Amino acid sequence: MTDLGMLAILKDAIGRAGLDQVELYCRHSRRGISRFSRTELNQNAAIDEAVIHARVAMAGGRIGASTTSVSTPDGILGAIRDAAQAARCAPPLADFPGFAPASPDEPVPRWARSTAEASPSDRAEILRAALARVREEGLDAAGTLETTQNDVAVVTTAGARKFARATAAGARLFVSGPDSSGFAGAFHRDLAALDVGELTDRAIERCRRGASPVALEPGAYDVVLEPEAVTELLEWLAYSSLGAREVEDGSSALAGRISTRITGDWVTLADDATDSSELGMGLPFDAEGTNRARVPLIEGGVAAGVVYDRVHAARAGRPSTGHALPGAVDDGPLPSNLFLAAGDRTMDDLVGMVERGIYVSRFHYVNGLVDTRRAVMTGMTRDGTFLIENGRLGRGVANLRFTDSLLEALERVEGATRERRAVPSWYSDGGAHVAPAILVRAFRFTGERAP
């Protein structure tokens, strides 16, 4: 669907509804997914779907919401009418400022032809050599190669007219042996930029190195965390603490601490959907049709701010930063494109700085809500956990459970890599978080899993 076509359909539905305050958000996704397991490509799926979120405001700030996957004019009109019915029954929403007005477009490069036009045969050909390489090693492989094009539009009765098109390509590869596994992944808007061969070699090497893992006693260990592990923790911090609603209700680790030091002074964290580098993946506007702004969250270890949608911005007397979620009434805003500042080290440098510690490829089953005021989190290591001794990467370690405060851990960081990687966000279509690998001293492990 073209931008004008999508906008015209939404505008027409609003006109037919005859209501004073309406907002429509539409996402049309074309996804191609190639899945493999037991080192065989076993599924090529194509998904073409549209989701429309309608919100209607009535007198007194009563907001109703409805969602439909029927993208016909009548289907969209039905969603508007359902939202209107819900609004009539809803309690007033304090400080509702109305839906977004018109604003200038601020386009950013987010589309790649190789991704948008990738066929099942294209993805299968990319995977063919990777799977053959794993078979040669006598190991098993599982995972996915996915390509997506998202067309997103927002139209409001207040004048907003927004459209953006973005692509995303992601590969996730798990290689397993009798008692070990290795993971490697990559995410980019351009399928041609994914080096699946390098990912395959990395996952195989981790699986081989992790064979016959040793058990370590729980305790405090120096750790090198890969970007996938770092972004997992940062995303939980974003979910629990970096939105205005959590500051407002006092559950955020930043509540009452803006402009005070909360981490080590090396930490600079921002949400930046406007980043124009090859790592940038964010859309230029949010689900309300507000242009996204770069938002400093932590600057030099000092809490700098949080993200806002229109309601929470009005309550705080601030402008929206463009971080509303689709279909929400009062769920609050969330960051979806975190950027953690890079350091000046290589991965070998970080490993070389550890006398005895642990290398973590990624975390699994993390719970970031243990104590949100202190940003205490717990979870397991997985798919590539190794012992570091005398500055050298060693044998595999049986998976361990960690429980630690992320803010306190960020006080103990002593190095970060120059290279950063983009890791897909779990709750944002096409969004990604960007981070380097980091060295954390005395990271707390509280349990073990027998090898």
Short mmCIF file of C-alpha atoms in Angstrom, two decimals:
data_model
loop_
_atom_site.label_atom_id
_atom_site.label_comp_id
_atom_site.label_asym_id
_atom_site.label_seq_id
_atom_site.Cartn_x
_atom_site.Cartn_y
_atom_site.Cartn_z
CA MET A 1 0.00 0.00 0.00
CA THR A 2 1.28 3.48 -0.82
CA ASP A 3 1.56 6.23 1.75
CA LEU A 4 -1.23 8.23 0.11
CA GLY A 5 -3.43 5.15 -0.11
CA MET A 6 -3.07 4.25 3.56
CA LEU A 7 -3.57 7.83 4.72
CA ALA A 8 -6.61 8.23 2.46
CA ILE A 9 -8.30 5.11 3.85
CA LEU A 10 -7.76 6.24 7.45
CA LYS A 11 -8.89 9.80 6.74
CA ASP A 12 -12.01 8.54 4.96
CA ALA A 13 -12.95 6.30 7.92
CA ILE A 14 -12.59 9.21 10.34
CA GLY A 15 -14.77 11.37 8.11
CA ARG A 16 -17.49 8.72 7.93
CA ALA A 17 -17.48 8.32 11.72
CA GLY A 18 -18.56 11.93 12.23
CA LEU A 19 -16.90 12.25 15.65
CA ASP A 20 -14.96 15.21 17.01
CA GLN A 21 -11.89 13.45 18.45
CA VAL A 22 -10.53 10.33 16.75
CA GLU A 23 -7.04 8.86 16.36
CA LEU A 24 -6.15 5.98 14.03
CA TYR A 25 -2.85 4.12 14.04
CA CYS A 26 -2.27 1.52 11.33
CA ARG A 27 0.61 -0.90 10.89
CA HIS A 28 0.77 -3.02 7.74
CA SER A 29 3.46 -5.69 7.99
CA ARG A 30 4.83 -8.02 5.34
CA ARG A 31 7.01 -10.62 7.06
CA GLY A 32 8.97 -13.50 5.65
CA ILE A 33 10.22 -16.08 8.14
CA SER A 34 12.51 -19.02 7.42
CA ARG A 35 12.75 -21.42 10.36
CA PHE A 36 15.19 -24.26 10.74
CA SER A 37 15.73 -26.98 13.33
CA ARG A 38 17.83 -30.14 13.52
CA THR A 39 19.98 -28.44 10.88
CA GLU A 40 17.20 -28.56 8.28
CA LEU A 41 15.15 -25.74 6.84
CA ASN A 42 11.63 -26.80 7.79
CA GLN A 43 9.41 -23.76 7.29
CA ASN A 44 9.10 -20.79 4.99
CA ALA A 45 6.23 -18.59 6.08
CA ALA A 46 4.85 -15.35 4.69
CA ILE A 47 2.65 -13.12 6.84
CA ASP A 48 0.83 -10.14 5.40
CA GLU A 49 -1.29 -8.44 8.04
CA ALA A 50 -2.64 -5.08 9.07
CA VAL A 51 -3.48 -3.96 12.59
CA ILE A 52 -5.49 -0.81 13.22
CA HIS A 53 -5.78 0.80 16.65
CA ALA A 54 -8.60 3.31 17.07
CA ARG A 55 -8.98 5.73 19.96
CA VAL A 56 -11.93 8.04 20.52
CA ALA A 57 -12.18 10.86 23.07
CA MET A 58 -15.47 12.06 24.50
CA ALA A 59 -16.30 15.07 26.68
CA GLY A 60 -14.42 15.15 29.98
CA GLY A 61 -11.43 13.24 28.62
CA ARG A 62 -13.15 9.86 28.44
CA ILE A 63 -11.03 7.66 26.17
CA GLY A 64 -12.03 4.43 24.48
CA ALA A 65 -9.83 2.14 22.42
CA SER A 66 -10.43 -0.67 19.96
CA THR A 67 -8.24 -2.82 17.71
CA THR A 68 -9.05 -4.61 14.47
CA SER A 69 -7.20 -6.55 11.79
CA VAL A 70 -9.94 -5.83 9.22
CA SER A 71 -8.38 -3.06 7.15
CA THR A 72 -11.36 -2.40 4.89
CA PRO A 73 -13.14 0.97 5.19
CA ASP A 74 -16.06 -0.71 6.97
CA GLY A 75 -13.72 -2.63 9.28
CA ILE A 76 -11.91 0.53 10.33
CA LEU A 77 -15.21 2.37 10.81
CA GLY A 78 -16.38 -0.49 13.03
CA ALA A 79 -13.28 -0.12 15.20
CA ILE A 80 -13.93 3.62 15.59
CA ARG A 81 -17.51 2.93 16.66
CA ASP A 82 -16.36 0.27 19.15
CA ALA A 83 -13.85 2.74 20.61
CA ALA A 84 -16.59 5.37 20.89
CA GLN A 85 -18.80 2.94 22.78
CA ALA A 86 -15.93 2.16 25.15
CA ALA A 87 -15.29 5.87 25.66
CA ARG A 88 -18.87 6.46 26.78
CA CYS A 89 -18.31 3.94 29.60
CA ALA A 90 -14.78 5.03 30.53
CA PRO A 91 -13.79 7.17 33.53
CA PRO A 92 -12.32 10.61 32.78
CA LEU A 93 -8.59 10.62 32.04
CA ALA A 94 -6.93 13.43 33.96
CA ASP A 95 -5.03 16.01 31.92
CA PHE A 96 -5.90 14.53 28.51
CA PRO A 97 -4.59 17.18 26.06
CA GLY A 98 -6.38 15.97 22.94
CA PHE A 99 -4.95 14.02 20.03
CA ALA A 100 -1.84 15.10 18.16
CA PRO A 101 -2.02 18.05 15.75
CA ALA A 102 -0.16 18.34 12.47
CA SER A 103 3.63 18.56 12.64
CA PRO A 104 6.47 18.65 10.09
CA ASP A 105 7.73 15.31 8.80
CA GLU A 106 11.22 14.32 9.93
CA PRO A 107 12.21 11.35 7.73
CA VAL A 108 15.12 9.09 8.62
CA PRO A 109 16.64 6.31 6.44
CA ARG A 110 14.95 3.07 7.48
CA TRP A 111 14.22 1.16 4.24
CA ALA A 112 16.40 -1.29 2.29
CA ARG A 113 15.43 -2.89 -1.01
CA SER A 114 17.27 -6.17 -0.31
CA THR A 115 15.06 -6.70 2.75
CA ALA A 116 11.78 -5.56 1.24
CA GLU A 117 12.17 -7.73 -1.86
CA ALA A 118 13.67 -10.84 -0.22
CA SER A 119 11.94 -14.04 -1.32
CA PRO A 120 11.75 -17.42 0.43
CA SER A 121 14.36 -18.64 -2.06
CA ASP A 122 16.66 -15.75 -1.15
CA ARG A 123 16.48 -16.61 2.54
CA ALA A 124 16.89 -20.34 1.87
CA GLU A 125 20.00 -19.68 -0.21
CA ILE A 126 21.53 -17.59 2.60
CA LEU A 127 20.88 -20.41 5.08
CA ARG A 128 22.05 -23.24 2.83
CA ALA A 129 25.78 -22.71 3.38
CA ALA A 130 25.30 -22.04 7.09
CA LEU A 131 23.43 -25.28 7.69
CA ALA A 132 25.95 -27.25 5.61
CA ARG A 133 28.75 -25.82 7.76
CA VAL A 134 27.02 -26.97 10.96
CA ARG A 135 26.45 -30.46 9.53
CA GLU A 136 30.15 -30.74 8.72
CA GLU A 137 30.85 -30.16 12.41
CA GLY A 138 28.43 -32.90 13.47
CA LEU A 139 26.32 -30.42 15.42
CA ASP A 140 22.68 -29.34 15.33
CA ALA A 141 21.37 -25.90 14.37
CA ALA A 142 18.07 -24.17 15.01
CA GLY A 143 16.87 -20.63 14.56
CA THR A 144 15.30 -18.14 12.18
CA LEU A 145 16.07 -15.73 9.37
CA GLU A 146 13.39 -13.07 9.12
CA THR A 147 12.69 -10.11 6.84
CA THR A 148 10.02 -7.50 7.50
CA GLN A 149 8.64 -4.37 5.90
CA ASN A 150 6.41 -2.20 8.10
CA ASP A 151 4.21 0.57 6.73
CA VAL A 152 2.94 2.72 9.60
CA ALA A 153 0.46 5.59 9.48
CA VAL A 154 -1.28 7.85 12.00
CA VAL A 155 -4.23 10.14 11.28
CA THR A 156 -6.10 12.27 13.83
CA THR A 157 -9.02 14.67 13.73
CA ALA A 158 -6.62 17.29 15.15
CA GLY A 159 -4.61 17.30 11.93
CA ALA A 160 -1.82 14.73 12.28
CA ARG A 161 -0.98 12.91 9.04
CA LYS A 162 2.03 10.63 9.36
CA PHE A 163 3.44 7.79 7.25
CA ALA A 164 6.71 5.86 7.44
CA ARG A 165 8.11 2.74 5.81
CA ALA A 166 10.86 0.67 7.42
CA THR A 167 12.53 -2.68 6.93
CA ALA A 168 14.23 -5.04 9.35
CA ALA A 169 16.23 -8.23 8.84
CA GLY A 170 17.22 -10.50 11.70
CA ALA A 171 19.09 -13.77 12.07
CA ARG A 172 19.14 -15.93 15.21
CA LEU A 173 21.30 -19.05 15.20
CA PHE A 174 21.56 -21.66 17.96
CA VAL A 175 24.12 -24.44 17.54
CA SER A 176 23.99 -27.34 19.99
CA GLY A 177 26.03 -30.39 20.88
CA PRO A 178 25.59 -33.15 23.48
CA ASP A 179 26.15 -30.85 26.50
CA SER A 180 26.65 -27.34 25.16
CA SER A 181 25.17 -24.69 22.91
CA GLY A 182 26.24 -21.48 21.24
CA PHE A 183 24.25 -18.47 20.08
CA ALA A 184 24.90 -15.73 17.55
CA GLY A 185 22.52 -13.13 16.17
CA ALA A 186 22.39 -9.98 14.07
CA PHE A 187 19.80 -7.32 13.27
CA HIS A 188 19.89 -4.67 10.54
CA ARG A 189 17.49 -2.87 8.23
CA ASP A 190 19.43 -4.24 5.23
CA LEU A 191 19.43 -8.01 4.70
CA ALA A 192 22.58 -7.68 2.59
CA ALA A 193 24.43 -6.39 5.66
CA LEU A 194 23.88 -9.61 7.64
CA ASP A 195 26.93 -11.88 7.61
CA VAL A 196 25.28 -15.22 8.33
CA GLY A 197 28.55 -17.05 7.66
CA GLU A 198 30.27 -15.14 10.46
CA LEU A 199 27.33 -15.80 12.78
CA THR A 200 27.56 -19.51 12.00
CA ASP A 201 31.27 -19.65 12.78
CA ARG A 202 30.72 -17.76 16.03
CA ALA A 203 27.90 -20.03 17.20
CA ILE A 204 29.91 -23.16 16.32
CA GLU A 205 32.97 -21.90 18.18
CA ARG A 206 30.91 -21.16 21.27
CA CYS A 207 29.27 -24.56 21.17
CA ARG A 208 32.66 -26.30 20.85
CA ARG A 209 34.25 -24.23 23.59
CA GLY A 210 31.33 -24.88 25.94
CA ALA A 211 31.60 -28.69 25.81
CA SER A 212 32.00 -30.50 29.16
CA PRO A 213 31.16 -27.39 31.21
CA VAL A 214 32.43 -26.97 34.74
CA ALA A 215 30.28 -25.88 37.67
CA LEU A 216 31.18 -22.72 39.56
CA GLU A 217 30.10 -21.79 43.05
CA PRO A 218 27.73 -18.83 43.27
CA GLY A 219 29.40 -15.58 44.23
CA ALA A 220 30.66 -12.28 42.88
CA TYR A 221 32.62 -12.61 39.63
CA ASP A 222 34.08 -10.14 37.18
CA VAL A 223 32.06 -10.55 33.97
CA VAL A 224 32.33 -9.60 30.33
CA LEU A 225 28.81 -9.13 28.96
CA GLU A 226 28.18 -9.27 25.22
CA PRO A 227 25.81 -6.66 23.70
CA GLU A 228 22.90 -9.15 23.73
CA ALA A 229 23.29 -9.55 27.50
CA VAL A 230 23.66 -5.80 28.04
CA THR A 231 20.58 -4.86 26.01
CA GLU A 232 18.47 -7.49 27.79
CA LEU A 233 19.15 -5.70 31.08
CA LEU A 234 18.72 -2.23 29.59
CA GLU A 235 15.37 -3.15 28.08
CA TRP A 236 14.12 -4.26 31.49
CA LEU A 237 15.36 -0.96 32.93
CA ALA A 238 13.45 0.87 30.19
CA TYR A 239 10.29 -1.11 30.92
CA SER A 240 10.45 -0.58 34.69
CA SER A 241 11.98 2.87 35.08
CA LEU A 242 12.55 5.02 32.00
CA GLY A 243 8.98 6.06 31.24
CA ALA A 244 7.10 9.00 32.75
CA ARG A 245 4.32 6.83 34.23
CA GLU A 246 6.78 4.93 36.44
CA VAL A 247 8.32 8.19 37.65
CA GLU A 248 4.82 9.54 38.32
CA ASP A 249 3.77 6.52 40.41
CA GLY A 250 7.11 6.29 42.21
CA SER A 251 8.09 2.79 41.06
CA SER A 252 10.93 3.97 38.80
CA ALA A 253 14.56 3.78 39.85
CA LEU A 254 14.78 7.40 38.64
CA ALA A 255 11.81 8.70 40.68
CA GLY A 256 13.05 11.56 42.84
CA ARG A 257 16.58 11.14 41.49
CA ILE A 258 16.64 13.24 38.31
CA SER A 259 19.88 15.27 38.20
CA THR A 260 21.54 12.97 40.74
CA ARG A 261 24.26 10.40 40.13
CA ILE A 262 22.86 6.86 39.77
CA THR A 263 25.62 4.94 37.92
CA GLY A 264 29.31 5.13 37.13
CA ASP A 265 30.28 8.29 35.29
CA TRP A 266 31.12 6.41 32.08
CA VAL A 267 27.42 5.61 31.48
CA THR A 268 25.62 7.71 28.87
CA LEU A 269 22.29 6.27 27.76
CA ALA A 270 19.77 7.86 25.41
CA ASP A 271 16.70 6.83 23.47
CA ASP A 272 17.24 7.94 19.88
CA ALA A 273 14.92 6.93 17.06
CA THR A 274 16.45 9.74 14.99
CA ASP A 275 19.91 8.13 14.75
CA SER A 276 20.91 8.09 11.07
CA SER A 277 23.75 5.55 11.34
CA GLU A 278 23.46 1.98 10.11
CA LEU A 279 22.54 0.97 13.67
CA GLY A 280 19.45 3.21 13.74
CA MET A 281 16.16 1.31 13.44
CA GLY A 282 13.45 3.51 14.97
CA LEU A 283 10.42 5.02 13.26
CA PRO A 284 10.34 8.85 13.13
CA PHE A 285 7.04 9.20 15.04
CA ASP A 286 5.11 7.35 17.73
CA ALA A 287 1.64 5.79 17.84
CA GLU A 288 0.07 9.19 18.56
CA GLY A 289 1.69 10.81 15.52
CA THR A 290 4.20 12.83 17.55
CA ASN A 291 7.71 13.14 16.14
CA ARG A 292 10.21 11.16 18.19
CA ALA A 293 12.95 13.14 19.90
CA ARG A 294 16.36 12.06 21.12
CA VAL A 295 15.95 11.77 24.90
CA PRO A 296 18.98 11.76 27.24
CA LEU A 297 18.22 9.25 30.02
CA ILE A 298 21.57 9.00 31.83
CA GLU A 299 24.42 11.42 31.08
CA GLY A 300 27.81 10.77 32.61
CA GLY A 301 26.19 8.64 35.32
CA VAL A 302 23.59 11.30 36.18
CA ALA A 303 19.86 10.65 35.73
CA ALA A 304 18.85 13.05 32.97
CA GLY A 305 15.20 12.30 32.21
CA VAL A 306 12.57 9.87 30.96
CA VAL A 307 10.33 9.53 27.90
CA TYR A 308 6.81 10.99 27.57
CA ASP A 309 3.59 10.49 25.68
CA ARG A 310 0.98 13.24 25.37
CA VAL A 311 -0.96 12.53 28.57
CA HIS A 312 2.04 12.17 30.87
CA ALA A 313 3.74 15.16 29.25
CA ALA A 314 0.66 17.29 29.94
CA ARG A 315 0.63 16.19 33.58
CA ALA A 316 4.30 17.09 33.94
CA GLY A 317 4.03 20.35 32.02
CA ARG A 318 6.44 19.12 29.35
CA PRO A 319 6.26 18.36 25.61
CA SER A 320 5.75 14.78 24.49
CA THR A 321 8.99 13.10 23.40
CA GLY A 322 7.12 10.83 20.97
CA HIS A 323 7.10 7.55 22.88
CA ALA A 324 3.42 6.54 23.03
CA LEU A 325 2.52 2.89 22.48
CA PRO A 326 -0.18 1.73 20.03
CA GLY A 327 -3.73 1.47 21.35
CA ALA A 328 -2.90 2.54 24.89
CA VAL A 329 -5.26 4.64 27.01
CA ASP A 330 -3.06 5.31 30.04
CA ASP A 331 -0.37 2.63 29.82
CA GLY A 332 2.42 5.15 29.67
CA PRO A 333 5.32 5.66 27.24
CA LEU A 334 8.33 3.41 26.72
CA PRO A 335 11.77 3.82 25.13
CA SER A 336 12.27 1.56 22.11
CA ASN A 337 15.63 2.65 20.68
CA LEU A 338 18.17 2.75 23.50
CA PHE A 339 21.76 3.74 22.69
CA LEU A 340 24.46 3.04 25.28
CA ALA A 341 27.64 5.00 24.59
CA ALA A 342 30.62 3.04 23.29
CA GLY A 343 33.98 2.77 25.03
CA ASP A 344 37.51 2.60 23.65
CA ARG A 345 38.33 -1.10 24.14
CA THR A 346 38.27 -4.26 22.06
CA MET A 347 36.69 -7.50 23.24
CA ASP A 348 40.18 -8.95 23.73
CA ASP A 349 41.02 -5.94 25.90
CA LEU A 350 38.07 -6.62 28.20
CA VAL A 351 38.88 -10.32 28.54
CA GLY A 352 42.53 -9.45 29.18
CA MET A 353 41.52 -7.25 32.13
CA VAL A 354 39.98 -10.20 34.01
CA GLU A 355 42.11 -12.44 36.22
CA ARG A 356 39.29 -14.86 37.01
CA GLY A 357 35.75 -14.31 35.88
CA ILE A 358 32.93 -15.24 33.52
CA TYR A 359 32.12 -14.41 29.89
CA VAL A 360 28.36 -14.15 29.20
CA SER A 361 26.99 -14.34 25.65
CA ARG A 362 23.37 -13.74 26.61
CA PHE A 363 20.82 -13.99 29.40
CA HIS A 364 17.61 -16.01 29.46
CA TYR A 365 14.33 -15.74 31.37
CA VAL A 366 15.20 -12.44 33.00
CA ASN A 367 12.86 -10.88 35.57
CA GLY A 368 13.57 -7.17 35.82
CA LEU A 369 10.82 -6.42 38.33
CA VAL A 370 12.37 -7.88 41.51
CA ASP A 371 12.93 -4.41 43.01
CA THR A 372 12.34 -1.66 40.48
CA ARG A 373 13.44 1.15 42.79
CA ARG A 374 16.92 -0.38 42.87
CA ALA A 375 16.68 -1.96 39.39
CA VAL A 376 17.28 -5.42 40.88
CA MET A 377 17.00 -8.16 38.27
CA THR A 378 17.48 -11.92 38.11
CA GLY A 379 17.95 -14.39 35.28
CA MET A 380 20.07 -17.19 33.82
CA THR A 381 23.09 -17.29 31.55
CA ARG A 382 22.64 -19.31 28.36
CA ASP A 383 24.17 -20.44 25.04
CA GLY A 384 27.78 -19.46 25.62
CA THR A 385 29.03 -18.97 29.19
CA PHE A 386 32.77 -19.35 29.68
CA LEU A 387 35.44 -19.14 32.34
CA ILE A 388 38.03 -16.38 32.04
CA GLU A 389 41.39 -17.09 33.70
CA ASN A 390 44.53 -14.97 33.58
CA GLY A 391 43.09 -12.77 30.86
CA ARG A 392 42.23 -15.65 28.53
CA LEU A 393 38.90 -17.13 27.50
CA GLY A 394 38.64 -20.72 28.72
CA ARG A 395 36.24 -23.63 28.92
CA GLY A 396 32.49 -23.65 29.27
CA VAL A 397 30.72 -22.96 32.54
CA ALA A 398 27.40 -24.49 33.59
CA ASN A 399 24.66 -21.90 33.47
CA LEU A 400 24.36 -19.63 36.49
CA ARG A 401 21.60 -17.49 37.97
CA PHE A 402 22.41 -13.85 38.60
CA THR A 403 20.64 -11.46 40.97
CA ASP A 404 21.99 -7.92 41.05
CA SER A 405 21.04 -4.26 40.83
CA LEU A 406 21.71 -3.02 37.31
CA LEU A 407 22.39 0.50 38.56
CA GLU A 408 24.90 -0.80 41.10
CA ALA A 409 26.47 -3.04 38.45
CA LEU A 410 26.87 -0.01 36.18
CA GLU A 411 28.83 1.64 39.00
CA ARG A 412 31.36 -1.19 38.68
CA VAL A 413 31.95 -1.07 34.92
CA GLU A 414 35.63 -0.73 34.01
CA GLY A 415 35.51 -0.91 30.25
CA ALA A 416 33.35 -0.99 27.14
CA THR A 417 34.09 -1.87 23.53
CA ARG A 418 34.25 0.54 20.62
CA GLU A 419 32.10 -1.80 18.56
CA ARG A 420 28.38 -1.79 19.26
CA ARG A 421 25.59 -4.05 18.00
CA ALA A 422 21.88 -3.53 17.43
CA VAL A 423 19.63 -6.04 19.20
CA PRO A 424 15.89 -6.17 18.42
CA SER A 425 13.47 -4.80 20.98
CA TRP A 426 10.95 -7.32 22.28
CA TYR A 427 8.05 -4.86 22.47
CA SER A 428 8.62 -2.48 19.55
CA ASP A 429 7.96 -3.36 15.91
CA GLY A 430 11.30 -2.92 14.19
CA GLY A 431 12.87 -1.09 17.12
CA ALA A 432 16.33 -1.99 18.36
CA HIS A 433 18.64 -1.26 21.27
CA VAL A 434 22.33 -0.57 20.65
CA ALA A 435 25.11 -1.36 23.11
CA PRO A 436 28.79 -2.29 23.38
CA ALA A 437 30.15 -5.22 25.34
CA ILE A 438 31.09 -4.21 28.89
CA LEU A 439 33.29 -5.41 31.76
CA VAL A 440 31.55 -5.39 35.15
CA ARG A 441 33.44 -6.07 38.35
CA ALA A 442 31.89 -8.28 41.07
CA PHE A 443 28.67 -9.18 39.25
CA ARG A 444 26.57 -11.24 41.65
CA PHE A 445 25.63 -14.83 40.82
CA THR A 446 23.27 -16.43 43.31
CA GLY A 447 22.62 -19.93 41.99
CA GLU A 448 23.90 -22.61 39.66
CA ARG A 449 22.64 -25.29 37.34
CA ALA A 450 24.52 -28.57 37.44
CA PRO A 451 26.42 -29.36 34.22
#
